[in-house]
Amino acid sequence: MRRLLVTGGAGFIGSDFVHYVLEHTDDSVTVLDKLTYAGNTDSLRDLPGDRFRLIEGDICDQQLVDHLFDEHDAVVHYAAESHNDNSLAGPAPFVQTNIVGTFTLLESARRTGIRFHHISTDEVYGDLEFDDPERFTETTPYNPSSPYSSTKAGSDLLVRAWVRSFGVRATISNCSNNYGPRQHVEKFIPRQITNAIDGVRPRLYGDGLNVRDWIHADDHSSAVLRILDAGVIGDTYLIGADGEKTNREVVELILEEMGQPRDAYDLVTDRPGHDKRYAIDWSKLRDELGWQPQFRDFAAGLADTIAWYRANEEWWRPQKAETEGKYAKVGQ
Ligand code: NAD
Ligand code: TDX
């Protein structure tokens, strides 16, 4: 039984990991989360009190981080500013949390020698052409496009340097786009589901033909647990599930599942610098650590996600109007 410290555990993927670990292991979990607009304590409801606790705090607070590292056996680092559109409107918190925050954690990892796993994104590799036969691998050169992805890339490079220079016992994973319950309504899939619930037509940026490589959040969580248990210190692992879809295809599936015409969406102002396509080659994780995704039917996973948003309006409703207000200001 390990004592895990999970940063950003009140967010979408971090909370999925907390639920996953408490269900599938004997480990105990402490969440360190600043509870920004993206953190939601309702995502951590009904967890066993003897194995779970939430500490409200900032990963940039060295004293707090030092204290918590001393009390735990391993750290899984999810905390980040995570939304590309926000990073275009105001990049400062992205630099602070994603870079300075990761630096703060690494300094504690260096002092304590604790096992550290850093959660990152495939966006650090930039984007692929639509007809490129290659997918991202662990050796693809870094080429990030947005303030968000460049700060994630910066944090990955800090982790690599702290491993090499100071012997920090860290691994890194770069995952593709996640979907599932408890994702903030600013993100593509929950935004369109909740728009459709509200009778508002979904909004696609540009021509809607950008491609994302979708993975269910539970598959991301199982992969992270596998890397924490068996990953090689200093190594990077790509996590994906062969889920490439254009944004139009995703919206058409949502509309169909919700009983609306498949073409009942609008094309709106494109995202500046919008990455064309992401695609992950996850064969290293399969071949070296024996991991496989469980959710192979995207339409079925999406239908479950839609059902969750229908059944949990009290979870997302408080965030909806403010989120749409921000989009309205930029014509999206
Ligand atoms: P999210 O925005 O839903 O959650 C982020 C969490 O971090 C929130 O609970 C927030 O309160 C917390 N946080 C923010 N700043 C903090 C700080 N300074 N100190 C402590 N806590 C802070 O994000 P998410 O989508 O769950 O993403 C989690 C991680 O996974 C991020 O590192 C992101 O880069 C990575 N990732 C996300 C995806 C995706 O598809 N969403 C894909 C690959 C990787
Ligand atoms: O209303 C929308 N309409 C639209 O067409 C929104 C919100 C998005 N989009 C498009 C932009 C992207 O092509 O949908 C796609 C997905 O958009 P996001 O949900 O904002 O995700 P993305 O920018 O791809 O980044 C996500 O995956 C990688 C996460 O937010 C990141 O945290 C993760 O690193």
GROMACS .gro file of C-alpha atoms and ligand atoms in nm:
model
  410
    1MET     CA    1   0.000   0.000   0.000
    2ARG     CA    2   0.146   0.333  -0.115
    3ARG     CA    3   0.066   0.686  -0.002
    4LEU     CA    4   0.009   0.875  -0.329
    5LEU     CA    5   0.008   1.251  -0.365
    6VAL     CA    6  -0.195   1.357  -0.671
    7THR     CA    7  -0.164   1.720  -0.782
    8GLY     CA    8  -0.462   1.863  -0.972
    9GLY     CA    9  -0.684   1.579  -0.849
   10ALA     CA   10  -0.997   1.798  -0.846
   11GLY     CA   11  -0.974   1.845  -1.224
   12PHE     CA   12  -1.105   1.621  -1.501
   13ILE     CA   13  -0.831   1.363  -1.550
   14GLY     CA   14  -0.679   1.391  -1.203
   15SER     CA   15  -1.015   1.310  -1.041
   16ASP     CA   16  -1.060   1.018  -1.280
   17PHE     CA   17  -0.722   0.884  -1.164
   18VAL     CA   18  -0.817   0.928  -0.796
   19HIS     CA   19  -1.138   0.728  -0.847
   20TYR     CA   20  -0.947   0.468  -1.050
   21VAL     CA   21  -0.672   0.419  -0.789
   22LEU     CA   22  -0.913   0.396  -0.495
   23GLU     CA   23  -1.117   0.137  -0.685
   24HIS     CA   24  -0.833  -0.075  -0.823
   25THR     CA   25  -0.557  -0.063  -0.557
   26ASP     CA   26  -0.508  -0.046  -0.178
   27ASP     CA   27  -0.317   0.285  -0.209
   28SER     CA   28  -0.426   0.594  -0.021
   29VAL     CA   29  -0.453   0.928  -0.201
   30THR     CA   30  -0.395   1.289  -0.099
   31VAL     CA   31  -0.502   1.548  -0.355
   32LEU     CA   32  -0.319   1.881  -0.365
   33ASP     CA   33  -0.531   2.123  -0.568
   34LYS     CA   34  -0.561   2.502  -0.583
   35LEU     CA   35  -0.931   2.471  -0.673
   36THR     CA   36  -0.908   2.716  -0.961
   37TYR     CA   37  -1.214   2.765  -1.186
   38ALA     CA   38  -1.128   2.416  -1.323
   39GLY     CA   39  -1.119   2.233  -0.989
   40ASN     CA   40  -1.446   2.089  -0.861
   41THR     CA   41  -1.481   1.929  -0.518
   42ASP     CA   42  -1.800   1.759  -0.642
   43SER     CA   43  -1.573   1.543  -0.858
   44LEU     CA   44  -1.432   1.394  -0.536
   45ARG     CA   45  -1.762   1.329  -0.356
   46ASP     CA   46  -1.826   1.005  -0.170
   47LEU     CA   47  -1.467   0.880  -0.157
   48PRO     CA   48  -1.358   0.663   0.140
   49GLY     CA   49  -1.250   0.900   0.422
   50ASP     CA   50  -0.988   0.657   0.558
   51ARG     CA   51  -0.800   0.648   0.224
   52PHE     CA   52  -0.863   0.991   0.074
   53ARG     CA   53  -0.809   1.356   0.168
   54LEU     CA   54  -0.807   1.688  -0.018
   55ILE     CA   55  -0.558   1.967   0.059
   56GLU     CA   56  -0.640   2.303  -0.096
   57GLY     CA   57  -0.312   2.463  -0.200
   58ASP     CA   58  -0.084   2.578  -0.479
   59ILE     CA   59   0.188   2.362  -0.635
   60CYS     CA   60   0.401   2.679  -0.647
   61ASP     CA   61   0.405   2.690  -0.263
   62GLN     CA   62   0.745   2.531  -0.188
   63GLN     CA   63   0.690   2.503   0.187
   64LEU     CA   64   0.359   2.323   0.149
   65VAL     CA   65   0.493   2.099  -0.127
   66ASP     CA   66   0.802   2.009   0.081
   67HIS     CA   67   0.582   1.916   0.375
   68LEU     CA   68   0.353   1.698   0.162
   69PHE     CA   69   0.639   1.521  -0.017
   70ASP     CA   70   0.778   1.415   0.322
   71GLU     CA   71   0.448   1.239   0.400
   72HIS     CA   72   0.409   1.041   0.074
   73ASP     CA   73   0.570   0.758  -0.122
   74ALA     CA   74   0.498   0.876  -0.479
   75VAL     CA   75   0.364   1.181  -0.662
   76VAL     CA   76   0.151   1.192  -0.976
   77HIS     CA   77   0.149   1.545  -1.118
   78TYR     CA   78  -0.167   1.646  -1.308
   79ALA     CA   79  -0.207   2.008  -1.190
   80ALA     CA   80  -0.195   2.252  -1.480
   81GLU     CA   81  -0.371   2.529  -1.661
   82SER     CA   82  -0.508   2.305  -1.934
   83HIS     CA   83  -0.717   2.495  -2.190
   84ASN     CA   84  -0.564   2.619  -2.516
   85ASP     CA   85  -0.827   2.890  -2.571
   86ASN     CA   86  -0.760   3.038  -2.223
   87SER     CA   87  -0.387   3.035  -2.294
   88LEU     CA   88  -0.447   3.256  -2.598
   89ALA     CA   89  -0.656   3.502  -2.395
   90GLY     CA   90  -0.413   3.514  -2.097
   91PRO     CA   91  -0.091   3.310  -2.092
   92ALA     CA   92   0.050   3.427  -1.753
   93PRO     CA   93  -0.107   3.158  -1.528
   94PHE     CA   94   0.009   2.893  -1.774
   95VAL     CA   95   0.372   2.997  -1.729
   96GLN     CA   96   0.328   3.017  -1.352
   97THR     CA   97   0.150   2.688  -1.284
   98ASN     CA   98   0.282   2.471  -1.566
   99ILE     CA   99   0.647   2.579  -1.551
  100VAL     CA  100   0.710   2.735  -1.208
  101GLY     CA  101   0.473   2.483  -1.044
  102THR     CA  102   0.650   2.185  -1.201
  103PHE     CA  103   0.988   2.334  -1.104
  104THR     CA  104   0.868   2.366  -0.742
  105LEU     CA  105   0.762   2.000  -0.733
  106LEU     CA  106   1.088   1.886  -0.893
  107GLU     CA  107   1.290   2.067  -0.628
  108SER     CA  108   1.105   1.872  -0.359
  109ALA     CA  109   1.150   1.551  -0.557
  110ARG     CA  110   1.523   1.620  -0.571
  111ARG     CA  111   1.541   1.676  -0.196
  112THR     CA  112   1.333   1.373  -0.096
  113GLY     CA  113   1.416   1.122  -0.375
  114ILE     CA  114   1.044   1.047  -0.407
  115ARG     CA  115   0.905   0.861  -0.713
  116PHE     CA  116   0.754   1.125  -0.945
  117HIS     CA  117   0.530   1.084  -1.249
  118HIS     CA  118   0.468   1.383  -1.473
  119ILE     CA  119   0.148   1.401  -1.680
  120SER     CA  120   0.182   1.569  -2.016
  121THR     CA  121   0.019   1.598  -2.355
  122ASP     CA  122   0.078   1.499  -2.717
  123GLU     CA  123   0.049   1.870  -2.804
  124VAL     CA  124   0.417   1.917  -2.713
  125TYR     CA  125   0.497   1.760  -3.054
  126GLY     CA  126   0.303   2.024  -3.250
  127ASP     CA  127   0.070   1.893  -3.519
  128LEU     CA  128   0.067   1.650  -3.814
  129GLU     CA  129  -0.051   1.701  -4.171
  130PHE     CA  130  -0.383   1.530  -4.244
  131ASP     CA  131  -0.220   1.286  -4.489
  132ASP     CA  132   0.097   1.218  -4.286
  133PRO     CA  133   0.129   0.838  -4.248
  134GLU     CA  134   0.345   0.886  -3.935
  135ARG     CA  135   0.209   0.926  -3.584
  136PHE     CA  136   0.382   1.085  -3.281
  137THR     CA  137   0.635   0.860  -3.105
  138GLU     CA  138   0.854   0.907  -2.798
  139THR     CA  139   1.133   1.040  -3.025
  140THR     CA  140   0.930   1.296  -3.224
  141PRO     CA  141   1.097   1.639  -3.186
  142TYR     CA  142   0.919   1.894  -2.965
  143ASN     CA  143   0.743   2.167  -3.166
  144PRO     CA  144   0.459   2.316  -2.958
  145SER     CA  145   0.219   2.573  -3.110
  146SER     CA  146   0.025   2.745  -2.831
  147PRO     CA  147   0.111   2.911  -2.499
  148TYR     CA  148  -0.050   2.606  -2.330
  149SER     CA  149   0.147   2.344  -2.521
  150SER     CA  150   0.473   2.539  -2.500
  151THR     CA  151   0.446   2.559  -2.120
  152LYS     CA  152   0.372   2.184  -2.106
  153ALA     CA  153   0.676   2.125  -2.329
  154GLY     CA  154   0.884   2.344  -2.095
  155SER     CA  155   0.768   2.142  -1.794
  156ASP     CA  156   0.858   1.812  -1.968
  157LEU     CA  157   1.208   1.943  -2.040
  158LEU     CA  158   1.253   2.045  -1.675
  159VAL     CA  159   1.160   1.690  -1.570
  160ARG     CA  160   1.410   1.540  -1.816
  161ALA     CA  161   1.686   1.774  -1.691
  162TRP     CA  162   1.612   1.700  -1.323
  163VAL     CA  163   1.636   1.327  -1.400
  164ARG     CA  164   1.966   1.360  -1.580
  165SER     CA  165   2.133   1.625  -1.365
  166PHE     CA  166   2.001   1.539  -1.019
  167GLY     CA  167   1.892   1.175  -1.045
  168VAL     CA  168   1.525   1.251  -0.978
  169ARG     CA  169   1.326   0.926  -1.010
  170ALA     CA  170   1.074   1.048  -1.266
  171THR     CA  171   0.879   0.920  -1.564
  172ILE     CA  172   0.674   1.123  -1.815
  173SER     CA  173   0.361   1.035  -2.013
  174ASN     CA  174   0.219   1.228  -2.308
  175CYS     CA  175  -0.144   1.145  -2.374
  176SER     CA  176  -0.390   1.232  -2.651
  177ASN     CA  177  -0.730   1.403  -2.604
  178ASN     CA  178  -0.933   1.260  -2.316
  179TYR     CA  179  -1.312   1.230  -2.294
  180GLY     CA  180  -1.544   1.105  -2.023
  181PRO     CA  181  -1.742   1.230  -1.720
  182ARG     CA  182  -1.642   1.535  -1.511
  183GLN     CA  183  -1.469   1.731  -1.791
  184HIS     CA  184  -1.511   2.110  -1.772
  185VAL     CA  185  -1.772   2.253  -2.012
  186GLU     CA  186  -1.508   2.476  -2.174
  187LYS     CA  187  -1.367   2.168  -2.353
  188PHE     CA  188  -1.496   2.054  -2.691
  189ILE     CA  189  -1.705   1.745  -2.613
  190PRO     CA  190  -1.875   1.867  -2.291
  191ARG     CA  191  -1.934   2.208  -2.450
  192GLN     CA  192  -2.122   2.056  -2.742
  193ILE     CA  193  -2.318   1.808  -2.526
  194THR     CA  194  -2.432   2.082  -2.287
  195ASN     CA  195  -2.509   2.318  -2.576
  196ALA     CA  196  -2.729   2.048  -2.729
  197ILE     CA  197  -2.902   1.996  -2.390
  198ASP     CA  198  -2.967   2.372  -2.382
  199GLY     CA  199  -3.102   2.378  -2.739
  200VAL     CA  200  -2.797   2.572  -2.866
  201ARG     CA  201  -2.633   2.456  -3.189
  202PRO     CA  202  -2.282   2.310  -3.139
  203ARG     CA  203  -1.996   2.530  -3.262
  204LEU     CA  204  -1.708   2.402  -3.470
  205TYR     CA  205  -1.394   2.609  -3.517
  206GLY     CA  206  -1.290   2.680  -3.876
  207ASP     CA  207  -1.403   2.410  -4.119
  208GLY     CA  208  -1.442   2.150  -3.843
  209LEU     CA  209  -1.198   1.915  -4.012
  210ASN     CA  210  -0.920   1.924  -3.750
  211VAL     CA  211  -0.843   1.578  -3.615
  212ARG     CA  212  -0.805   1.475  -3.250
  213ASP     CA  213  -0.707   1.129  -3.123
  214TRP     CA  214  -0.959   1.043  -2.849
  215ILE     CA  215  -0.902   0.821  -2.544
  216HIS     CA  216  -1.136   0.751  -2.253
  217ALA     CA  217  -1.010   0.904  -1.926
  218ASP     CA  218  -1.025   0.561  -1.753
  219ASP     CA  219  -0.781   0.425  -2.012
  220HIS     CA  220  -0.550   0.719  -1.942
  221SER     CA  221  -0.573   0.639  -1.569
  222SER     CA  222  -0.495   0.269  -1.614
  223ALA     CA  223  -0.194   0.357  -1.830
  224VAL     CA  224  -0.059   0.603  -1.570
  225LEU     CA  225  -0.095   0.344  -1.294
  226ARG     CA  226   0.091   0.091  -1.507
  227ILE     CA  227   0.377   0.339  -1.569
  228LEU     CA  228   0.392   0.426  -1.198
  229ASP     CA  229   0.421   0.055  -1.115
  230ALA     CA  230   0.652  -0.063  -1.395
  231GLY     CA  231   0.788   0.232  -1.596
  232VAL     CA  232   1.163   0.276  -1.643
  233ILE     CA  233   1.296   0.581  -1.455
  234GLY     CA  234   1.383   0.859  -1.700
  235ASP     CA  235   1.161   0.719  -1.974
  236THR     CA  236   0.874   0.882  -2.163
  237TYR     CA  237   0.561   0.686  -2.262
  238LEU     CA  238   0.299   0.793  -2.515
  239ILE     CA  239  -0.060   0.705  -2.425
  240GLY     CA  240  -0.331   0.671  -2.690
  241ALA     CA  241  -0.608   0.443  -2.812
  242ASP     CA  242  -0.627   0.476  -3.195
  243GLY     CA  243  -0.918   0.721  -3.167
  244GLU     CA  244  -0.860   0.964  -3.456
  245LYS     CA  245  -1.174   1.158  -3.556
  246THR     CA  246  -1.244   1.492  -3.721
  247ASN     CA  247  -1.428   1.739  -3.499
  248ARG     CA  248  -1.722   1.716  -3.740
  249GLU     CA  249  -1.742   1.339  -3.692
  250VAL     CA  250  -1.751   1.385  -3.314
  251VAL     CA  251  -2.026   1.647  -3.327
  252GLU     CA  252  -2.230   1.436  -3.569
  253LEU     CA  253  -2.211   1.142  -3.328
  254ILE     CA  254  -2.318   1.366  -3.037
  255LEU     CA  255  -2.614   1.508  -3.230
  256GLU     CA  256  -2.723   1.164  -3.349
  257GLU     CA  257  -2.703   1.018  -2.997
  258MET     CA  258  -2.906   1.317  -2.867
  259GLY     CA  259  -3.180   1.272  -3.128
  260GLN     CA  260  -3.098   1.584  -3.331
  261PRO     CA  261  -3.015   1.624  -3.703
  262ARG     CA  262  -2.651   1.534  -3.771
  263ASP     CA  263  -2.586   1.867  -3.945
  264ALA     CA  264  -2.743   2.094  -3.677
  265TYR     CA  265  -2.412   2.270  -3.597
  266ASP     CA  266  -2.248   2.602  -3.691
  267LEU     CA  267  -1.897   2.681  -3.814
  268VAL     CA  268  -1.744   2.971  -3.615
  269THR     CA  269  -1.421   3.174  -3.598
  270ASP     CA  270  -1.118   2.945  -3.601
  271ARG     CA  271  -0.874   2.918  -3.307
  272PRO     CA  272  -0.554   3.115  -3.388
  273GLY     CA  273  -0.269   2.871  -3.460
  274HIS     CA  274  -0.518   2.579  -3.446
  275ASP     CA  275  -0.324   2.248  -3.457
  276LYS     CA  276  -0.444   2.038  -3.752
  277ARG     CA  277  -0.406   1.683  -3.635
  278TYR     CA  278  -0.274   1.476  -3.344
  279ALA     CA  279  -0.212   1.100  -3.363
  280ILE     CA  280  -0.035   0.877  -3.110
  281ASP     CA  281   0.171   0.562  -3.163
  282TRP     CA  282   0.136   0.387  -2.824
  283SER     CA  283   0.326   0.069  -2.917
  284LYS     CA  284   0.603   0.129  -2.659
  285LEU     CA  285   0.349   0.116  -2.376
  286ARG     CA  286   0.196  -0.201  -2.525
  287ASP     CA  287   0.525  -0.379  -2.599
  288GLU     CA  288   0.728  -0.282  -2.291
  289LEU     CA  289   0.462  -0.256  -2.019
  290GLY     CA  290   0.186  -0.480  -2.161
  291TRP     CA  291  -0.081  -0.207  -2.143
  292GLN     CA  292  -0.397  -0.207  -2.360
  293PRO     CA  293  -0.689   0.038  -2.370
  294GLN     CA  294  -1.027  -0.108  -2.264
  295PHE     CA  295  -1.259   0.144  -2.433
  296ARG     CA  296  -1.234   0.060  -2.804
  297ASP     CA  297  -1.588   0.170  -2.904
  298PHE     CA  298  -1.581   0.552  -2.918
  299ALA     CA  299  -1.954   0.589  -2.997
  300ALA     CA  300  -2.044   0.377  -2.691
  301GLY     CA  301  -1.805   0.573  -2.464
  302LEU     CA  302  -1.949   0.898  -2.598
  303ALA     CA  303  -2.306   0.779  -2.534
  304ASP     CA  304  -2.212   0.703  -2.170
  305THR     CA  305  -2.052   1.048  -2.142
  306ILE     CA  306  -2.368   1.214  -2.280
  307ALA     CA  307  -2.577   1.016  -2.029
  308TRP     CA  308  -2.349   1.138  -1.748
  309TYR     CA  309  -2.394   1.508  -1.846
  310ARG     CA  310  -2.771   1.455  -1.872
  311ALA     CA  311  -2.782   1.300  -1.525
  312ASN     CA  312  -2.541   1.545  -1.355
  313GLU     CA  313  -2.662   1.888  -1.454
  314GLU     CA  314  -2.595   2.021  -1.102
  315TRP     CA  315  -2.223   1.943  -1.160
  316TRP     CA  316  -2.183   2.151  -1.478
  317ARG     CA  317  -2.464   2.408  -1.474
  318PRO     CA  318  -2.283   2.660  -1.245
  319GLN     CA  319  -1.991   2.684  -1.496
  320LYS     CA  320  -2.192   2.705  -1.817
  321ALA     CA  321  -2.302   3.071  -1.849
  322GLU     CA  322  -1.962   3.218  -1.761
  323THR     CA  323  -1.787   2.981  -2.004
  324GLU     CA  324  -2.019   3.071  -2.290
  325GLY     CA  325  -1.976   3.441  -2.204
  326LYS     CA  326  -1.599   3.406  -2.262
  327TYR     CA  327  -1.653   3.234  -2.596
  328ALA     CA  328  -1.909   3.495  -2.707
  329LYS     CA  329  -1.648   3.771  -2.663
  330VAL     CA  330  -1.424   3.611  -2.930
  331GLY     CA  331  -1.703   3.508  -3.168
  332GLN     CA  332  -1.687   3.139  -3.082
  333NAD     P1  333  -0.829   2.048  -1.566
  333NAD     O1  334  -0.816   2.189  -1.608
  333NAD     O2  335  -0.962   1.981  -1.571
  333NAD     O3  336  -0.776   2.032  -1.415
  333NAD     C1  337  -0.661   2.096  -1.370
  333NAD     C2  338  -0.661   2.092  -1.215
  333NAD     O4  339  -0.538   2.152  -1.168
  333NAD     C3  340  -0.777   2.169  -1.152
  333NAD     O5  341  -0.836   2.093  -1.050
  333NAD     C4  342  -0.709   2.295  -1.096
  333NAD     O6  343  -0.776   2.347  -0.981
  333NAD     C5  344  -0.571   2.241  -1.062
  333NAD     N1  345  -0.469   2.348  -1.057
  333NAD     C6  346  -0.448   2.446  -1.149
  333NAD     N2  347  -0.346   2.525  -1.109
  333NAD     C7  348  -0.300   2.474  -0.992
  333NAD     C8  349  -0.196   2.511  -0.902
  333NAD     N3  350  -0.118   2.616  -0.925
  333NAD     N4  351  -0.177   2.436  -0.790
  333NAD     C9  352  -0.257   2.329  -0.765
  333NAD     N5  353  -0.358   2.290  -0.845
  333NAD    C10  354  -0.379   2.361  -0.957
  333NAD     O7  355  -0.722   1.969  -1.652
  333NAD     P2  356  -0.727   1.819  -1.709
  333NAD     O8  357  -0.789   1.820  -1.843
  333NAD     O9  358  -0.775   1.728  -1.605
  333NAD    O10  359  -0.571   1.796  -1.732
  333NAD    C11  360  -0.489   1.746  -1.626
  333NAD    C12  361  -0.348   1.723  -1.676
  333NAD    O11  362  -0.351   1.633  -1.787
  333NAD    C13  363  -0.279   1.850  -1.728
  333NAD    O12  364  -0.144   1.843  -1.689
  333NAD    C14  365  -0.293   1.841  -1.879
  333NAD    O13  366  -0.187   1.907  -1.942
  333NAD    C15  367  -0.285   1.692  -1.899
  333NAD     N6  368  -0.349   1.639  -2.022
  333NAD    C16  369  -0.480   1.666  -2.046
  333NAD    C17  370  -0.541   1.609  -2.158
  333NAD    C18  371  -0.689   1.634  -2.189
  333NAD    O14  372  -0.736   1.586  -2.292
  333NAD     N7  373  -0.764   1.702  -2.105
  333NAD    C19  374  -0.469   1.528  -2.245
  333NAD    C20  375  -0.333   1.504  -2.216
  333NAD    C21  376  -0.276   1.559  -2.103
  334TDX     O1  377  -1.620   2.490  -2.910
  334TDX     C1  378  -1.524   2.431  -2.960
  334TDX     N1  379  -1.526   2.402  -3.093
  334TDX     C2  380  -1.423   2.337  -3.155
  334TDX     O2  381  -1.429   2.313  -3.277
  334TDX     C3  382  -1.409   2.391  -2.881
  334TDX     C4  383  -1.404   2.422  -2.734
  334TDX     C5  384  -1.307   2.325  -2.946
  334TDX     N2  385  -1.313   2.299  -3.079
  334TDX     C6  386  -1.206   2.220  -3.144
  334TDX     C7  387  -1.064   2.264  -3.113
  334TDX     C8  388  -0.989   2.132  -3.124
  334TDX     O3  389  -0.961   2.100  -3.259
  334TDX     O4  390  -1.217   2.088  -3.088
  334TDX     C9  391  -1.088   2.029  -3.070
  334TDX    C10  392  -1.069   1.994  -2.923
  334TDX     O5  393  -1.061   2.115  -2.851
  334TDX     P1  394  -1.031   2.120  -2.693
  334TDX     O6  395  -1.131   2.039  -2.619
  334TDX     O7  396  -1.013   2.262  -2.654
  334TDX     O8  397  -0.894   2.036  -2.682
  334TDX     P2  398  -0.749   2.056  -2.745
  334TDX     O9  399  -0.720   2.197  -2.777
  334TDX    O10  400  -0.731   1.953  -2.853
  334TDX    O11  401  -0.660   2.016  -2.615
  334TDX    C11  402  -0.701   1.905  -2.532
  334TDX    O12  403  -0.624   1.791  -2.558
  334TDX    C12  404  -0.489   1.794  -2.520
  334TDX    C13  405  -0.691   1.940  -2.384
  334TDX    O13  406  -0.769   2.056  -2.358
  334TDX    C14  407  -0.549   1.962  -2.343
  334TDX    O14  408  -0.539   1.987  -2.203
  334TDX    C15  409  -0.471   1.839  -2.376
  334TDX    O15  410  -0.335   1.859  -2.351
   0.00000   0.00000   0.00000
